Amino acid sequence: MHLGKWSIDRSNLVLGVSGLMTLAGFALGGLTGGLPTPWQWLIFGIPYLLCGYPVLRTMFANLAQGDYFDEFTLMGAATLAAIALGELPEAVSVMLFYRVGEEVQERAADSSRRSIQQLLASKPDVANVMDAGGHTTPTKVEDVPIGAILRVVAGEKIPIDSHVVSGTAHIDTSSITGEPVPVQTAPGEKLLSGMIVLDGSLTLETETLYADSSIARILELVEHALEKKSPTERFITRFARWYTPAMFAVAMGVAFLPPILGMGSFHDWIYRGLVILMISCPCALVLSIPLGYFGGIGAASRRGILVKGSAVLDALKDVRTAAFDKTGTLTRGVFEVTGLHPAPGVTAEELLSAAMICEAHSTHPIARSILQGAKAKIKDADALLARSRGRGESREISGMGVVATLDGTEYAAGNTRLMRHLGIEAEEDTEEETRVHVAADGKFLGVIAVSDVVRSDAQETVTRLQKKGFRCLLLSGDREAVVSRLAKTLGLDAYRSQLLPQEKVQALEDLSNGGTGASLYIGDGLNDAPLLAASKVSFAMGAIGSQAAIEVADVVIAGDSPSRVPDLIDIADNTRRIVQQNIALALSVKGVFLVLAIAGLSGLWEAVFADVGVAVLAVLNASRAGKI
C-alpha cells in the first residue's frame, strides 16, 4: 500500500508536526472540557490533511478510474464520514496512526529488499581493456567483445566471465556463490562476473559477452523471480477483489438497515458501519504475503541460490523424493589422483615422474589430473615437465595409453592392455576406479589410482534430506561398480547406473513413489534437460554458465554446493510458515473486531489497531523471512 515516494525527512516532519498538534488538541480538550468547533477544525484539521492527503488523493484518483473498492476507498470514506458525524479527533487519529504504520512497513520492506539491492550493486559498469602495449582503456561492459584482455586490480569487480591469463589474487565470490570465504585463483582458472578481487592484480581474457555473463543472468533471474506469484499470492489477490466490496456491503447494511427497522439511531449505526470499514481493510494480507515471499527469495539469493519465483517455494512442500545426477553434482566432475601404489623397490616420486613424462603432451582429463598430482609431490616437477615437452617424444596407442621416450628411456602409462601389449606383467584393473599402470624400459613401476572426487558436502546433503523425510536417489550414466560404490558410501536409498539422458525420466518414475511430478531433481544442467523439465522442482548445480540450465531449471545454484538444496527447503518451509501465520493473524483479529463492531463494543480506536496495527505486525513478521 505505497502512497508515493516521500523522502524520509519530509515524512518525519509530517509525522512530527501532526503528532504534536494531535496531542495538543487532546490535551487542550481535556483541560477545557472540549474545544470550540473552530479550534477543533484548526488543531485537528491540519494534521488530518497532512497525514490524509496521500490517502484522499489516491482514493479520488481511483474513483475517477472506476475503481470503487480498495483499501484507500475504505479508509478515506470511513474518516470523511466520521468527520461528518462530528468525530474529527478520531478521524485524525486514524490517519496519523496509518502514516506511522506506513513508515514501519516501508522500513521493514527496505530491510527485506536489501539483499536484492546488494545483488544489483554487484553489477559492474566498466571494464579496463588492455591493448597490445599494455595500456588500459575504460570501456562499457556492454561494448567489450569476446577475447578481450582485461586488467583487474584489488577492490575491483570481475566485469565479464573470463579466465586468468596471468597474476594471482584472492577472490570474494560471495555475490555469486554465497560462500563467505575468499578463494585464491591462478592462471587458467575461470572467474565469473560480479566477483571481487581482494588483493593482487589479474590479467583476464573474456569468454562471453556481458549479456551472457553470470551477473547479467543472475539479475535477469531475480527480476523474473519477483514477477512470478505463488498460488498463495494469487489466492490473496483474488480474495481481496471480492472481500473488499463484500465488506463495503456489510458496512452499509450495518449502517442503514437497523435504524430503518427502528433498532436505534442513524448516528450510532452509521458509526458502527464506519468502524467496520476501517477494520475490513485487507492491508495486512495484501502487503505482508508478497513481502514474505520477497524475503525468502532474497535470503536464498544471498546464499547463491537463484529461485525462479515464489511458486517454487510453495512447490517444495509437495515433494519427498530427491534424485541426484552423479558427475558434477555429488562429485566434483574433475579427476584427481586418489591413490599411489608403487611396485616393490619403487618410490612414489619415481612412479609419478615416469607418469608425468608420458602425460606431458596429453590434454586428456586423466593426464591433467596426474600432472597436477605430480606437481604437488615432486620437487622439480616443472623442470621435468619442461624437459619432457622440449626433448621428449610420445605416441598414443588408441584405447591403451601413451608411450614416451626421454633421454633414451622408454616410458609407458595406460591400462592393463597396454602393459600386455608391451609384454609387461601388471595388476588387473577394477571397475571402481580408473587405474593408470606405469612402466619404464619394460619394468613395471606401479599403479596410479585416479577418480572423480566426492564433494565435501555431499554426505551432509543426503543426511539432511533424509532427516526431512526425503528418499534420496542416484541416477547416473556411469559404470555400475562406480555408481553402486558412491550410493553405498553416501547411504542413498536407491540408484540406477548406465542410463542415457532420456532413460533417467523413466528411472525416476520407477524409483519414486509419486513419479517425477512429486520429485525434485538436482543435475549439472547440461545433459539432464529431460529430468530438469519433468521434475516438480529442478535444480541446476554449478551451472550459472550454462544457458540451458538457466532456461530449464526452477532453481540455479551459482556455486558447486549440493547442500544448498536442503538450505532452500529450510528457507521455503520458514517462508510458508510466516505467510500462514500472517493469514491466520489478519483474519482472526479482523474477525473478532468485526463482531465487536457490530455489537457496538469497539470504536475507531480499536479499528485502527485491527487495520494498521495488524498490518504492521504482519509486515514485521514477514520481514523475518529475509533473515534466515
Tab-separated table of N, CA and C in Angstrom, residues 75-210:
chain	number	residue	atom	x	y	z
A	75	MET	N	-10.676	3.500	3.793
A	75	MET	CA	-10.143	4.390	4.817
A	75	MET	C	-10.602	5.824	4.603
A	76	GLY	N	-10.556	6.311	3.356
A	76	GLY	CA	-10.980	7.677	3.084
A	76	GLY	C	-12.451	7.893	3.400
A	77	ALA	N	-13.290	6.954	2.954
A	77	ALA	CA	-14.734	7.087	3.192
A	77	ALA	C	-15.046	7.033	4.680
A	78	ALA	N	-14.354	6.136	5.396
A	78	ALA	CA	-14.612	5.991	6.833
A	78	ALA	C	-14.256	7.266	7.591
A	79	THR	N	-13.106	7.856	7.287
A	79	THR	CA	-12.687	9.053	8.039
A	79	THR	C	-13.511	10.283	7.648
A	80	LEU	N	-13.859	10.424	6.379
A	80	LEU	CA	-14.687	11.564	5.964
A	80	LEU	C	-16.075	11.477	6.593
A	81	ALA	N	-16.609	10.244	6.642
A	81	ALA	CA	-17.921	10.077	7.278
A	81	ALA	C	-17.835	10.337	8.778
A	82	ALA	N	-16.705	9.954	9.404
A	82	ALA	CA	-16.525	10.224	10.837
A	82	ALA	C	-16.508	11.721	11.102
A	83	ILE	N	-15.858	12.476	10.208
A	83	ILE	CA	-15.844	13.934	10.342
A	83	ILE	C	-17.258	14.495	10.229
A	84	ALA	N	-18.018	13.945	9.294
A	84	ALA	CA	-19.400	14.402	9.103
A	84	ALA	C	-20.246	14.134	10.345
A	85	LEU	N	-19.892	13.091	11.079
A	85	LEU	CA	-20.623	12.765	12.304
A	85	LEU	C	-20.090	13.515	13.523
A	86	GLY	N	-19.080	14.398	13.283
A	86	GLY	CA	-18.522	15.167	14.387
A	86	GLY	C	-17.415	14.469	15.133
A	87	GLU	N	-16.855	13.399	14.563
A	87	GLU	CA	-15.783	12.644	15.213
A	87	GLU	C	-14.437	12.996	14.585
A	88	LEU	N	-14.161	14.300	14.506
A	88	LEU	CA	-12.920	14.750	13.882
A	88	LEU	C	-11.670	14.234	14.601
A	89	PRO	N	-11.581	14.267	15.929
A	89	PRO	CA	-10.370	13.755	16.599
A	89	PRO	C	-10.067	12.292	16.258
A	90	GLU	N	-11.117	11.480	16.182
A	90	GLU	CA	-10.901	10.069	15.864
A	90	GLU	C	-10.450	9.904	14.412
A	91	ALA	N	-11.017	10.698	13.518
A	91	ALA	CA	-10.608	10.623	12.111
A	91	ALA	C	-9.138	10.998	11.956
A	92	VAL	N	-8.705	12.032	12.693
A	92	VAL	CA	-7.296	12.425	12.649
A	92	VAL	C	-6.414	11.302	13.186
A	93	SER	N	-6.834	10.699	14.281
A	93	SER	CA	-6.035	9.620	14.878
A	93	SER	C	-5.868	8.452	13.909
A	94	VAL	N	-6.950	8.138	13.183
A	94	VAL	CA	-6.863	7.054	12.201
A	94	VAL	C	-5.790	7.358	11.160
A	95	MET	N	-5.837	8.564	10.588
A	95	MET	CA	-4.856	8.932	9.562
A	95	MET	C	-3.439	8.997	10.119
A	96	LEU	N	-3.284	9.516	11.348
A	96	LEU	CA	-1.959	9.624	11.947
A	96	LEU	C	-1.348	8.246	12.168
A	97	PHE	N	-2.126	7.348	12.768
A	97	PHE	CA	-1.600	6.009	13.005
A	97	PHE	C	-1.365	5.250	11.695
A	98	TYR	N	-2.193	5.591	10.717
A	98	TYR	CA	-1.983	4.974	9.410
A	98	TYR	C	-0.622	5.377	8.836
A	99	ARG	N	-0.282	6.680	8.930
A	99	ARG	CA	1.014	7.143	8.420
A	99	ARG	C	2.170	6.527	9.197
A	100	VAL	N	2.014	6.394	10.514
A	100	VAL	CA	3.049	5.733	11.316
A	100	VAL	C	3.215	4.291	10.857
A	101	GLY	N	2.085	3.625	10.639
A	101	GLY	CA	2.150	2.241	10.150
A	101	GLY	C	2.829	2.136	8.802
A	102	GLU	N	2.549	3.125	7.918
A	102	GLU	CA	3.204	3.146	6.605
A	102	GLU	C	4.718	3.221	6.737
A	103	GLU	N	5.193	4.054	7.666
A	103	GLU	CA	6.636	4.201	7.851
A	103	GLU	C	7.258	2.900	8.348
A	104	VAL	N	6.610	2.263	9.319
A	104	VAL	CA	7.132	0.993	9.837
A	104	VAL	C	7.160	-0.066	8.746
A	105	GLN	N	6.077	-0.119	7.966
A	105	GLN	CA	6.001	-1.100	6.889
A	105	GLN	C	7.084	-0.851	5.843
A	106	GLU	N	7.318	0.432	5.510
A	106	GLU	CA	8.312	0.760	4.494
A	106	GLU	C	9.713	0.389	4.963
A	107	ARG	N	9.985	0.597	6.234
A	107	ARG	CA	11.294	0.237	6.775
A	107	ARG	C	11.476	-1.281	6.752
A	108	ALA	N	10.422	-2.014	7.079
A	108	ALA	CA	10.505	-3.478	7.033
A	108	ALA	C	10.712	-3.960	5.605
A	109	ALA	N	10.022	-3.325	4.658
A	109	ALA	CA	10.184	-3.697	3.254
A	109	ALA	C	11.605	-3.402	2.777
A	110	ASP	N	12.157	-2.259	3.220
A	110	ASP	CA	13.530	-1.915	2.836
A	110	ASP	C	14.513	-2.953	3.337
A	111	SER	N	14.270	-3.448	4.546
A	111	SER	CA	15.158	-4.469	5.090
A	111	SER	C	15.110	-5.739	4.254
A	112	SER	N	13.911	-6.117	3.816
A	112	SER	CA	13.785	-7.323	3.001
A	112	SER	C	14.371	-7.134	1.604
A	113	ARG	N	14.349	-5.889	1.098
A	113	ARG	CA	14.897	-5.628	-0.230
A	113	ARG	C	16.426	-5.563	-0.236
A	114	ARG	N	17.019	-5.453	0.943
A	114	ARG	CA	18.444	-5.142	0.999
A	114	ARG	C	19.297	-6.168	0.266
A	115	SER	N	18.976	-7.456	0.405
A	115	SER	CA	19.796	-8.479	-0.256
A	115	SER	C	19.704	-8.362	-1.772
A	116	ILE	N	18.509	-8.004	-2.290
A	116	ILE	CA	18.370	-7.820	-3.730
A	116	ILE	C	19.136	-6.585	-4.172
A	117	GLN	N	19.100	-5.523	-3.365
A	117	GLN	CA	19.838	-4.314	-3.700
A	117	GLN	C	21.340	-4.574	-3.717
A	118	GLN	N	21.817	-5.403	-2.770
A	118	GLN	CA	23.236	-5.747	-2.760
A	118	GLN	C	23.602	-6.522	-4.018
A	119	LEU	N	22.696	-7.367	-4.454
A	119	LEU	CA	22.946	-8.120	-5.679
A	119	LEU	C	23.011	-7.177	-6.876
A	120	LEU	N	22.070	-6.226	-6.926
A	120	LEU	CA	22.086	-5.268	-8.030
A	120	LEU	C	23.348	-4.409	-7.996
A	121	ALA	N	23.838	-4.132	-6.772
A	121	ALA	CA	25.040	-3.307	-6.640
A	121	ALA	C	26.284	-4.028	-7.145
A	122	SER	N	26.208	-5.359	-7.259
A	122	SER	CA	27.370	-6.111	-7.723
A	122	SER	C	27.532	-6.049	-9.239
A	123	LYS	N	26.593	-5.400	-9.931
A	123	LYS	CA	26.699	-5.275	-11.380
A	123	LYS	C	27.866	-4.356	-11.743
A	124	PRO	N	28.862	-4.854	-12.485
A	124	PRO	CA	29.960	-3.994	-12.925
A	124	PRO	C	29.511	-3.102	-14.083
A	125	ASP	N	30.069	-1.911	-14.161
A	125	ASP	CA	29.696	-0.972	-15.215
A	125	ASP	C	30.790	-0.794	-16.268
A	126	VAL	N	32.048	-0.863	-15.825
A	126	VAL	CA	33.170	-0.552	-16.713
A	126	VAL	C	34.219	-1.651	-16.612
A	127	ALA	N	34.850	-1.943	-17.763
A	127	ALA	CA	35.973	-2.886	-17.812
A	127	ALA	C	37.198	-2.148	-18.330
A	128	ASN	N	38.365	-2.425	-17.742
A	128	ASN	CA	39.617	-1.827	-18.205
A	128	ASN	C	40.244	-2.748	-19.248
A	129	VAL	N	40.081	-2.405	-20.520
A	129	VAL	CA	40.534	-3.230	-21.639
A	129	VAL	C	41.982	-2.854	-21.982
A	130	MET	N	42.858	-3.880	-22.066
A	130	MET	CA	44.269	-3.653	-22.366
A	130	MET	C	44.524	-3.782	-23.862
A	131	ASP	N	45.410	-2.890	-24.367
A	131	ASP	CA	45.827	-3.027	-25.759
A	131	ASP	C	47.159	-3.754	-25.825
A	132	ALA	N	47.718	-3.898	-27.022
A	132	ALA	CA	48.963	-4.660	-27.200
A	132	ALA	C	50.121	-4.045	-26.431
A	133	GLY	N	50.069	-2.750	-26.202
A	133	GLY	CA	51.152	-2.082	-25.486
A	133	GLY	C	50.991	-2.105	-23.981
A	134	GLY	N	49.940	-2.723	-23.481
A	134	GLY	CA	49.730	-2.816	-22.044
A	134	GLY	C	48.968	-1.658	-21.446
A	135	HIS	N	48.495	-0.720	-22.288
A	135	HIS	CA	47.721	0.413	-21.788
A	135	HIS	C	46.247	0.008	-21.659
A	136	THR	N	45.591	0.535	-20.645
A	136	THR	CA	44.188	0.179	-20.405
A	136	THR	C	43.264	1.335	-20.760
A	137	THR	N	42.091	0.975	-21.260
A	137	THR	CA	41.074	1.962	-21.620
A	137	THR	C	39.757	1.580	-20.961
A	138	PRO	N	39.183	2.436	-20.107
A	138	PRO	CA	37.877	2.122	-19.517
A	138	PRO	C	36.814	1.999	-20.615
A	139	THR	N	36.092	0.879	-20.593
A	139	THR	CA	35.106	0.592	-21.636
A	139	THR	C	33.822	0.084	-20.989
A	140	LYS	N	32.690	0.527	-21.500
A	140	LYS	CA	31.418	-0.006	-21.005
A	140	LYS	C	31.400	-1.518	-21.153
A	141	VAL	N	30.922	-2.218	-20.132
A	141	VAL	CA	30.946	-3.682	-20.180
A	141	VAL	C	30.141	-4.208	-21.361
A	142	GLU	N	29.087	-3.493	-21.740
A	142	GLU	CA	28.258	-3.941	-22.857
A	142	GLU	C	29.006	-3.890	-24.194
A	143	ASP	N	30.121	-3.134	-24.243
A	143	ASP	CA	30.855	-2.967	-25.502
A	143	ASP	C	32.107	-3.829	-25.577
A	144	VAL	N	32.364	-4.653	-24.562
A	144	VAL	CA	33.589	-5.466	-24.545
A	144	VAL	C	33.361	-6.754	-25.332
A	145	PRO	N	34.198	-7.068	-26.333
A	145	PRO	CA	34.000	-8.278	-27.138
A	145	PRO	C	34.582	-9.520	-26.465
A	146	ILE	N	34.224	-10.676	-26.986
A	146	ILE	CA	34.832	-11.933	-26.528
A	146	ILE	C	36.310	-11.936	-26.928
A	147	GLY	N	37.158	-12.425	-26.016
A	147	GLY	CA	38.586	-12.490	-26.300
A	147	GLY	C	39.356	-11.235	-25.939
A	148	ALA	N	38.685	-10.233	-25.386
A	148	ALA	CA	39.375	-9.011	-24.969
A	148	ALA	C	40.238	-9.294	-23.742
A	149	ILE	N	41.353	-8.576	-23.617
A	149	ILE	CA	42.243	-8.709	-22.474
A	149	ILE	C	41.921	-7.590	-21.477
A	150	LEU	N	41.650	-7.972	-20.242
A	150	LEU	CA	41.251	-7.018	-19.211
A	150	LEU	C	42.280	-6.976	-18.088
A	151	ARG	N	42.350	-5.846	-17.422
A	151	ARG	CA	43.174	-5.699	-16.237
A	151	ARG	C	42.270	-5.407	-15.053
A	152	VAL	N	42.364	-6.216	-13.985
A	152	VAL	CA	41.541	-6.031	-12.794
A	152	VAL	C	42.462	-6.009	-11.585
A	153	VAL	N	42.354	-4.971	-10.775
A	153	VAL	CA	43.222	-4.828	-9.601
A	153	VAL	C	42.387	-4.939	-8.334
A	154	ALA	N	43.078	-4.939	-7.187
A	154	ALA	CA	42.429	-5.117	-5.886
A	154	ALA	C	41.303	-4.105	-5.692
A	155	GLY	N	40.159	-4.600	-5.219
A	155	GLY	CA	38.999	-3.756	-4.970
A	155	GLY	C	38.037	-3.667	-6.129
A	156	GLU	N	38.433	-4.155	-7.313
A	156	GLU	CA	37.566	-4.075	-8.483
A	156	GLU	C	36.796	-5.381	-8.695
A	157	LYS	N	35.672	-5.260	-9.416
A	157	LYS	CA	34.858	-6.434	-9.735
A	157	LYS	C	35.299	-7.042	-11.056
A	158	ILE	N	35.141	-8.351	-11.153
A	158	ILE	CA	35.341	-9.005	-12.441
A	158	ILE	C	34.182	-8.561	-13.327
A	159	PRO	N	34.455	-7.863	-14.445
A	159	PRO	CA	33.348	-7.289	-15.221
A	159	PRO	C	32.596	-8.284	-16.078
A	160	ILE	N	33.297	-9.305	-16.602
A	160	ILE	CA	32.700	-10.265	-17.531
A	160	ILE	C	33.322	-11.626	-17.251
A	161	ASP	N	32.580	-12.710	-17.484
A	161	ASP	CA	33.131	-14.053	-17.297
A	161	ASP	C	34.429	-14.196	-18.085
A	162	SER	N	35.504	-14.569	-17.410
A	162	SER	CA	36.824	-14.598	-18.037
A	162	SER	C	37.659	-15.709	-17.421
A	163	HIS	N	38.822	-16.001	-18.043
A	163	HIS	CA	39.798	-16.867	-17.403
A	163	HIS	C	41.072	-16.078	-17.164
A	164	VAL	N	41.830	-16.501	-16.163
A	164	VAL	CA	43.021	-15.766	-15.754
A	164	VAL	C	44.157	-16.045	-16.729
A	165	VAL	N	44.742	-14.989	-17.282
A	165	VAL	CA	45.905	-15.118	-18.156
A	165	VAL	C	47.184	-15.062	-17.330
A	166	SER	N	47.249	-14.124	-16.407
A	166	SER	CA	48.411	-14.017	-15.534
A	166	SER	C	48.015	-13.340	-14.240
A	167	GLY	N	48.827	-13.589	-13.198
A	167	GLY	CA	48.583	-12.999	-11.894
A	167	GLY	C	47.878	-13.941	-10.949
A	168	THR	N	47.987	-13.660	-9.675
A	168	THR	CA	47.289	-14.426	-8.632
A	168	THR	C	46.609	-13.444	-7.683
A	169	ALA	N	45.519	-13.870	-7.088
A	169	ALA	CA	44.790	-12.988	-6.180
A	169	ALA	C	43.800	-13.812	-5.368
A	170	HIS	N	43.360	-13.244	-4.253
A	170	HIS	CA	42.249	-13.818	-3.505
A	170	HIS	C	40.958	-13.180	-4.020
A	171	ILE	N	39.928	-14.001	-4.206
A	171	ILE	CA	38.685	-13.552	-4.828
A	171	ILE	C	37.523	-13.719	-3.860
A	172	ASP	N	36.736	-12.664	-3.709
A	172	ASP	CA	35.485	-12.726	-2.956
A	172	ASP	C	34.388	-13.177	-3.916
A	173	THR	N	33.906	-14.404	-3.730
A	173	THR	CA	32.897	-14.972	-4.638
A	173	THR	C	31.497	-14.908	-4.057
A	174	SER	N	31.321	-14.247	-2.894
A	174	SER	CA	30.051	-14.339	-2.168
A	174	SER	C	28.862	-13.801	-2.964
A	175	SER	N	29.077	-12.795	-3.817
A	175	SER	CA	27.949	-12.238	-4.574
A	175	SER	C	27.383	-13.228	-5.583
A	176	ILE	N	28.180	-14.222	-5.976
A	176	ILE	CA	27.735	-15.209	-6.959
A	176	ILE	C	27.408	-16.545	-6.309
A	177	THR	N	28.312	-17.035	-5.442
A	177	THR	CA	28.153	-18.380	-4.880
A	177	THR	C	27.549	-18.395	-3.499
A	178	GLY	N	27.560	-17.237	-2.804
A	178	GLY	CA	27.090	-17.207	-1.432
A	178	GLY	C	28.120	-17.676	-0.436
A	179	GLU	N	29.303	-18.094	-0.889
A	179	GLU	CA	30.358	-18.566	0.003
A	179	GLU	C	31.115	-17.377	0.577
A	180	PRO	N	31.228	-17.267	1.933
A	180	PRO	CA	31.866	-16.102	2.525
A	180	PRO	C	33.391	-16.137	2.509
A	181	VAL	N	33.993	-17.329	2.358
A	181	VAL	CA	35.442	-17.456	2.454
A	181	VAL	C	36.088	-17.152	1.097
A	182	PRO	N	37.040	-16.203	1.055
A	182	PRO	CA	37.721	-15.892	-0.210
A	182	PRO	C	38.496	-17.098	-0.731
A	183	VAL	N	38.622	-17.190	-2.049
A	183	VAL	CA	39.376	-18.283	-2.667
A	183	VAL	C	40.541	-17.690	-3.453
A	184	GLN	N	41.619	-18.463	-3.541
A	184	GLN	CA	42.773	-17.993	-4.301
A	184	GLN	C	42.675	-18.500	-5.731
A	185	THR	N	43.041	-17.656	-6.665
A	185	THR	CA	42.974	-18.032	-8.070
A	185	THR	C	44.349	-17.949	-8.693
A	186	ALA	N	44.514	-18.608	-9.819
A	186	ALA	CA	45.799	-18.680	-10.504
A	186	ALA	C	45.545	-18.747	-12.000
A	187	PRO	N	46.590	-18.582	-12.838
A	187	PRO	CA	46.400	-18.628	-14.296
A	187	PRO	C	45.659	-19.871	-14.759
A	188	GLY	N	44.741	-19.669	-15.697
A	188	GLY	CA	43.960	-20.762	-16.257
A	188	GLY	C	42.592	-20.922	-15.641
A	189	GLU	N	42.386	-20.405	-14.439
A	189	GLU	CA	41.107	-20.585	-13.758
A	189	GLU	C	40.065	-19.600	-14.276
A	190	LYS	N	38.809	-20.040	-14.219
A	190	LYS	CA	37.703	-19.210	-14.708
A	190	LYS	C	37.133	-18.399	-13.556
A	191	LEU	N	36.859	-17.132	-13.813
A	191	LEU	CA	36.230	-16.248	-12.845
A	191	LEU	C	34.941	-15.699	-13.451
A	192	LEU	N	33.932	-15.532	-12.596
A	192	LEU	CA	32.627	-15.081	-13.055
A	192	LEU	C	32.422	-13.605	-12.747
A	193	SER	N	31.685	-12.928	-13.598
A	193	SER	CA	31.429	-11.500	-13.404
A	193	SER	C	30.703	-11.267	-12.084
A	194	GLY	N	31.074	-10.163	-11.429
A	194	GLY	CA	30.496	-9.842	-10.134
A	194	GLY	C	31.377	-10.220	-8.973
A	195	MET	N	32.312	-11.162	-9.165
A	195	MET	CA	33.278	-11.498	-8.122
A	195	MET	C	34.242	-10.328	-7.936
A	196	ILE	N	34.825	-10.215	-6.740
A	196	ILE	CA	35.668	-9.062	-6.402
A	196	ILE	C	37.090	-9.514	-6.105
A	197	VAL	N	38.063	-8.818	-6.697
A	197	VAL	CA	39.479	-9.082	-6.415
A	197	VAL	C	39.842	-8.384	-5.106
A	198	LEU	N	40.317	-9.169	-4.126
A	198	LEU	CA	40.624	-8.606	-2.810
A	198	LEU	C	42.061	-8.109	-2.701
A	199	ASP	N	42.972	-8.765	-3.402
A	199	ASP	CA	44.369	-8.339	-3.364
A	199	ASP	C	45.042	-8.721	-4.677
A	200	GLY	N	46.247	-8.186	-4.906
A	200	GLY	CA	46.952	-8.510	-6.139
A	200	GLY	C	46.287	-7.877	-7.352
A	201	SER	N	46.680	-8.363	-8.518
A	201	SER	CA	46.082	-7.892	-9.773
A	201	SER	C	46.078	-9.041	-10.767
A	202	LEU	N	45.140	-8.997	-11.700
A	202	LEU	CA	44.945	-10.085	-12.644
A	202	LEU	C	44.834	-9.552	-14.067
A	203	THR	N	45.365	-10.330	-14.996
A	203	THR	CA	45.113	-10.101	-16.420
A	203	THR	C	44.162	-11.198	-16.875
A	204	LEU	N	43.044	-10.812	-17.463
A	204	LEU	CA	41.990	-11.764	-17.816
A	204	LEU	C	41.706	-11.714	-19.310
A	205	GLU	N	41.183	-12.823	-19.826
A	205	GLU	CA	40.674	-12.862	-21.194
A	205	GLU	C	39.201	-13.216	-21.142
A	206	THR	N	38.351	-12.376	-21.733
A	206	THR	CA	36.910	-12.593	-21.639
A	206	THR	C	36.484	-13.819	-22.441
A	207	GLU	N	35.485	-14.523	-21.917
A	207	GLU	CA	34.974	-15.736	-22.564
A	207	GLU	C	33.557	-15.551	-23.094
A	208	THR	N	32.874	-14.494	-22.665
A	208	THR	CA	31.492	-14.254	-23.109
A	208	THR	C	31.296	-12.756	-23.335
A	209	LEU	N	30.180	-12.413	-23.920
A	209	LEU	CA	29.725	-11.030	-23.918
A	209	LEU	C	29.075	-10.743	-22.568
A	210	TYR	N	28.981	-9.468	-22.197
A	210	TYR	CA	28.389	-9.139	-20.897
A	210	TYR	C	26.952	-9.658	-20.799
